Amino acid sequence: MRDHFELRDGDLAGRIGRLSVPRAGVTVETPALLPVVNPNIDTISPARLESEFGADILITNSYIIKTNEHLREEALDVGLHEMLDFHGAIMTDSGSFQLAEYGEIDTTTEEILQFQRDIGTDIATPVDIPTPPDVAREQAETDLEITKRALADAEAADTGEMLVNAPVQGSTYPDLREEAGRHADATDLDVFPVGAVVPMMNAYRYDDMVDAVAAAKRGLGVDAPVHLFGAGHPMMLALAVALGCDLFDSAAYALYARDGRYLTVRGTEHLEDLDYLPCTCPICTEYSPDDLRAKGSKRQEQLLAEHNLHVTFAELRRIKQAIRDGDLMELVEERARSHPAMLDGYRALLDHVDQLEREDPASKGAFFYASNESAHRPEVARHHDRMDRLTAEGHVLLTEGGTPSGDDFDATWRVVPPFGPFPRALSETYPLTAEVPERLDRDAYEQAARGVSRLVEENPDAAFTLAHDDWPESALARVPESVELESLSAVSERLADEASAESDDVRVEGDDGSASTEE
């Protein structure tokens, strides 16, 4: 176990943790945002990030500082914390971003780690190779070998109490991402950034981002603190946390503000298009869109940056509460409706349901079925997997309710889409207490049918009758042929007809020839 990272609470693969940063003498609660501070541009001062926004960790670029004579001398003279006027933890990048952008940098891992230690960095970064998406596999493999050598150089360096990042690369090749995660996890390094995902997010390829992170997580240990490099838009934070990411760095708050863009949890708006500010942060309660547009460009940029930070920090607090409440998936699903690309990301997340299920708590407060994607949540997969623990004997009725055609059964089990069958004794256990709408979609019934199939498979000597409430043909086709099917609505109609016929039989003619009912 890594003694500098403690897991406190969890939901899905998301978790609330405590990252101890010994050189800074602080402990950072995760999930945490690291605002990016450009040492050449003072949009919002680090002191204000700490005092007004509650930031207890930030990130800046040691390569920019190293290559700027004035900044280098000041950082070496007074130290990074005094230079930035920040008392929390400071992570520094190594120049890898510049390497990805411009193709070369004039430093090595040994040199930049020593410089980061000399200026008082708390969490340092080696010179890895951020391989962009969709490159040839040969290039991705070559770049990954260079990154592995950088991690070896970082392990060999004298870093004292300074924590060191072990970036996980591999482009858009899941097997390389997993291999990179496993290699990084085997080092004695401390924090594990998943790198080179910014191009995916800039292109709204959230599904590819999910696949890359999920692959990296398969290689990393559960106790590895994971940093999603370059991710900080509030719209995608819940999705990334659900995948198991703990740290996020964002320059978006400042870069978007410079371009007149206003962040929300549903996407990005342009200030020029807004008639109202849909937010209750201090900026949005004090100013109107016209007020902001009337400010000079510098002041407008600063105010927009402040809003962008407020909404991002607020989303992280909302995510932490969702983890505590056990309804992170509901929040992810809500955010997924903000953009078609986010919905792709959510569906990609559900493609990794078996991986999520291994870390998802077995019991929570409530399960809300809100869309067809809900039928593919980890709780449903877990229920199907646990069919091997349920024993059915004799002739078993599986019923959604209502009245079956007969009562010649040895046992009666409930059937609730999307979970499928379970003994009545489990009716009050999570997630079988799910809140399910009356008008269910096809996915819910098909998943319930999979549950029936799994139960039959695990109990070959039992006989089953499924009393269903007009399931679609696509679901009934998934039920094994050995299961007798009975439509509850058809039974109800037949019983109603029989009751009506019996009523007619007891009617007799009166003496006067009129009809009367025999008492």
Coordinates of N, CA and C in Angstrom, one line a residue, residues 387-484:
M387 N -26.1 -14.9 -9.4 CA -27.2 -16.0 -9.5 C -26.6 -17.3 -9.1
D388 N -25.3 -17.5 -9.2 CA -24.7 -18.8 -8.7 C -24.9 -19.0 -7.2
R389 N -25.2 -18.0 -6.5 CA -25.4 -18.1 -5.1 C -26.9 -18.5 -4.7
L390 N -27.8 -18.4 -5.7 CA -29.2 -18.6 -5.4 C -29.6 -20.0 -5.9
T391 N -30.2 -20.7 -5.0 CA -30.6 -22.1 -5.3 C -32.2 -22.1 -5.5
A392 N -32.5 -22.7 -6.7 CA -34.0 -22.9 -7.0 C -34.2 -24.4 -7.1
E393 N -35.3 -24.8 -6.5 CA -35.7 -26.2 -6.5 C -37.1 -26.4 -6.9
G394 N -37.4 -27.6 -7.6 CA -38.8 -27.9 -7.9 C -39.3 -27.0 -9.1
H395 N -40.6 -26.7 -9.0 CA -41.2 -25.9 -10.1 C -41.3 -24.4 -9.5
V396 N -40.6 -23.5 -10.1 CA -40.5 -22.1 -9.5 C -41.3 -21.2 -10.4
L397 N -42.1 -20.4 -9.8 CA -42.8 -19.3 -10.6 C -42.0 -18.0 -10.4
L398 N -41.6 -17.5 -11.6 CA -41.0 -16.2 -11.6 C -42.0 -15.2 -12.1
T399 N -42.4 -14.2 -11.3 CA -43.5 -13.4 -11.7 C -43.2 -11.9 -11.3
E400 N -43.8 -11.0 -12.2 CA -43.7 -9.6 -12.0 C -44.8 -9.2 -11.0
G401 N -45.7 -10.1 -10.7 CA -46.9 -9.7 -9.9 C -48.2 -10.2 -10.6
G402 N -49.3 -9.7 -10.2 CA -50.5 -10.2 -10.8 C -50.9 -11.6 -10.4
T403 N -51.8 -12.2 -11.2 CA -52.3 -13.5 -10.9 C -51.9 -14.5 -11.9
P404 N -51.1 -15.5 -11.6 CA -50.8 -16.6 -12.6 C -52.0 -17.5 -12.8
S405 N -51.8 -18.4 -13.8 CA -53.0 -19.2 -14.2 C -53.2 -20.3 -13.2
G406 N -52.2 -20.7 -12.4 CA -52.4 -21.7 -11.4 C -51.5 -21.5 -10.2
D407 N -51.6 -22.4 -9.2 CA -50.8 -22.2 -8.0 C -50.0 -23.4 -7.6
D408 N -49.8 -24.3 -8.6 CA -49.1 -25.5 -8.4 C -47.6 -25.3 -8.6
F409 N -47.0 -24.5 -7.6 CA -45.6 -24.2 -7.7 C -45.0 -24.5 -6.3
D410 N -43.7 -24.8 -6.4 CA -43.0 -25.1 -5.1 C -42.4 -23.8 -4.5
A411 N -42.2 -22.8 -5.3 CA -41.7 -21.5 -4.8 C -42.1 -20.4 -5.8
T412 N -42.2 -19.2 -5.3 CA -42.5 -18.1 -6.1 C -41.5 -17.0 -5.9
W413 N -40.8 -16.6 -7.0 CA -39.8 -15.5 -6.9 C -40.3 -14.3 -7.6
R414 N -39.8 -13.2 -7.2 CA -40.2 -11.9 -7.9 C -39.3 -11.7 -9.1
V415 N -39.8 -11.0 -10.1 CA -39.0 -10.6 -11.3 C -39.2 -9.0 -11.4
V416 N -38.1 -8.3 -11.3 CA -38.1 -6.9 -11.5 C -37.1 -6.5 -12.6
P417 N -37.5 -6.0 -13.7 CA -36.6 -5.4 -14.7 C -35.9 -4.2 -14.1
P418 N -34.6 -4.0 -14.3 CA -33.7 -4.8 -15.2 C -33.0 -5.9 -14.6
F419 N -33.2 -6.2 -13.3 CA -32.4 -7.2 -12.6 C -32.8 -8.6 -12.9
G420 N -34.0 -8.9 -13.1 CA -34.5 -10.3 -13.3 C -35.0 -10.9 -12.0
P421 N -34.9 -12.2 -11.8 CA -35.5 -12.9 -10.7 C -34.7 -12.9 -9.4
F422 N -35.4 -13.0 -8.3 CA -34.8 -13.1 -7.0 C -35.8 -13.6 -6.0
P423 N -35.4 -14.3 -4.9 CA -36.4 -14.8 -3.9 C -37.0 -13.6 -3.2
R424 N -38.2 -13.8 -2.8 CA -39.0 -12.7 -2.2 C -38.2 -12.2 -0.9
A425 N -37.5 -13.0 -0.3 CA -36.8 -12.6 0.9 C -35.7 -11.5 0.7
L426 N -35.3 -11.3 -0.6 CA -34.3 -10.3 -0.9 C -35.0 -9.0 -1.4
S427 N -36.3 -8.9 -1.3 CA -37.0 -7.8 -1.9 C -36.6 -6.4 -1.3
E428 N -36.2 -6.4 0.0 CA -35.9 -5.2 0.7 C -34.4 -4.9 0.7
T429 N -33.6 -5.6 -0.1 CA -32.2 -5.4 -0.2 C -31.8 -4.6 -1.4
Y430 N -30.7 -3.8 -1.3 CA -30.2 -3.0 -2.4 C -29.5 -4.0 -3.4
P431 N -29.7 -3.8 -4.7 CA -30.4 -2.7 -5.4 C -31.8 -3.1 -5.8
L432 N -32.4 -4.1 -5.2 CA -33.7 -4.6 -5.6 C -34.8 -3.8 -5.2
T433 N -34.5 -2.8 -4.4 CA -35.5 -1.8 -4.0 C -35.5 -0.6 -5.0
A434 N -35.0 -0.8 -6.1 CA -34.8 0.2 -7.1 C -36.2 1.0 -7.4
E435 N -36.0 2.3 -7.7 CA -37.1 3.1 -8.2 C -37.1 3.0 -9.7
V436 N -38.2 2.3 -10.2 CA -38.3 2.0 -11.6 C -39.5 2.6 -12.2
P437 N -39.5 3.2 -13.4 CA -40.7 3.9 -13.9 C -41.7 2.8 -14.4
E438 N -42.9 3.2 -14.5 CA -44.0 2.3 -15.0 C -43.7 2.0 -16.5
R439 N -43.2 2.9 -17.3 CA -43.0 2.7 -18.7 C -41.5 2.4 -18.9
L440 N -41.2 1.1 -18.9 CA -39.8 0.7 -19.1 C -39.5 0.6 -20.5
D441 N -38.2 0.7 -20.8 CA -37.6 0.5 -22.2 C -37.2 -0.9 -22.4
R442 N -36.9 -1.2 -23.6 CA -36.6 -2.6 -24.1 C -35.3 -3.1 -23.3
D443 N -34.3 -2.2 -23.1 CA -33.1 -2.7 -22.4 C -33.4 -3.3 -21.0
A444 N -34.3 -2.7 -20.3 CA -34.7 -3.2 -19.0 C -35.2 -4.6 -19.0
Y445 N -36.1 -4.9 -20.0 CA -36.7 -6.2 -20.1 C -35.6 -7.2 -20.6
E446 N -34.8 -6.8 -21.5 CA -33.8 -7.7 -22.0 C -32.8 -8.1 -21.0
Q447 N -32.4 -7.1 -20.1 CA -31.5 -7.4 -19.0 C -32.2 -8.4 -18.0
A448 N -33.5 -8.1 -17.8 CA -34.2 -9.1 -16.9 C -34.2 -10.5 -17.4
A449 N -34.4 -10.6 -18.8 CA -34.4 -11.9 -19.4 C -33.0 -12.5 -19.3
R450 N -31.9 -11.7 -19.3 CA -30.6 -12.3 -19.1 C -30.5 -12.9 -17.7
G451 N -31.1 -12.2 -16.7 CA -31.1 -12.7 -15.4 C -31.8 -14.0 -15.3
V452 N -33.0 -14.1 -16.0 CA -33.7 -15.4 -16.0 C -32.8 -16.5 -16.6
S453 N -32.2 -16.2 -17.7 CA -31.3 -17.2 -18.4 C -30.2 -17.6 -17.4
R454 N -29.6 -16.7 -16.7 CA -28.5 -17.0 -15.8 C -29.0 -17.9 -14.7
L455 N -30.2 -17.7 -14.1 CA -30.8 -18.5 -13.1 C -31.0 -19.9 -13.6
V456 N -31.6 -20.0 -14.8 CA -31.9 -21.3 -15.3 C -30.6 -22.1 -15.6
E457 N -29.5 -21.4 -16.0 CA -28.2 -22.0 -16.3 C -27.6 -22.6 -15.0
E458 N -27.8 -21.8 -13.9 CA -27.2 -22.2 -12.6 C -28.1 -23.3 -11.9
N459 N -29.3 -23.5 -12.3 CA -30.2 -24.5 -11.7 C -30.8 -25.4 -12.7
P460 N -30.0 -26.3 -13.3 CA -30.5 -27.1 -14.4 C -31.6 -28.1 -14.0
D461 N -31.7 -28.4 -12.8 CA -32.7 -29.5 -12.4 C -34.1 -28.9 -12.0
A462 N -34.1 -27.6 -11.9 CA -35.4 -26.9 -11.6 C -36.2 -26.6 -12.8
A463 N -37.5 -26.5 -12.6 CA -38.4 -26.1 -13.7 C -38.9 -24.6 -13.4
F464 N -39.1 -23.8 -14.5 CA -39.5 -22.4 -14.3 C -40.6 -22.0 -15.2
T465 N -41.5 -21.2 -14.6 CA -42.5 -20.5 -15.3 C -42.3 -19.0 -15.2
L466 N -42.2 -18.3 -16.2 CA -42.1 -16.8 -16.2 C -43.4 -16.2 -16.5
A467 N -44.0 -15.6 -15.4 CA -45.3 -14.8 -15.6 C -44.9 -13.3 -15.8
H468 N -44.9 -12.9 -17.1 CA -44.4 -11.6 -17.4 C -45.6 -10.6 -17.8
D469 N -45.3 -9.3 -17.7 CA -46.3 -8.3 -18.0 C -46.1 -7.8 -19.4
D470 N -46.3 -8.6 -20.4 CA -46.2 -8.2 -21.8 C -44.8 -7.7 -22.2
W471 N -43.8 -8.6 -21.9 CA -42.4 -8.2 -22.3 C -42.3 -8.2 -23.8
P472 N -41.4 -7.3 -24.3 CA -41.3 -7.3 -25.8 C -40.6 -8.6 -26.3
E473 N -40.9 -8.8 -27.6 CA -40.4 -10.1 -28.2 C -38.9 -10.2 -28.1
S474 N -38.1 -9.1 -28.2 CA -36.7 -9.1 -28.1 C -36.2 -9.6 -26.7
A475 N -37.0 -9.4 -25.7 CA -36.7 -9.9 -24.3 C -37.0 -11.4 -24.2
L476 N -38.3 -11.7 -24.7 CA -38.7 -13.1 -24.6 C -37.8 -14.0 -25.4
A477 N -37.2 -13.5 -26.5 CA -36.3 -14.3 -27.3 C -35.1 -14.7 -26.5
R478 N -34.7 -14.0 -25.4 CA -33.5 -14.3 -24.6 C -33.8 -15.3 -23.5
V479 N -35.1 -15.6 -23.3 CA -35.5 -16.5 -22.2 C -35.3 -17.9 -22.7
P480 N -34.6 -18.8 -22.0 CA -34.4 -20.2 -22.5 C -35.7 -20.9 -22.8
E481 N -35.7 -21.8 -23.8 CA -36.9 -22.5 -24.3 C -37.5 -23.3 -23.2
S482 N -36.7 -23.8 -22.3 CA -37.2 -24.6 -21.2 C -38.1 -23.9 -20.3
V483 N -38.1 -22.6 -20.3 CA -39.0 -21.8 -19.4 C -40.4 -21.7 -20.0
E484 N -41.4 -22.0 -19.2 CA -42.8 -21.8 -19.7 C -43.1 -20.4 -19.6

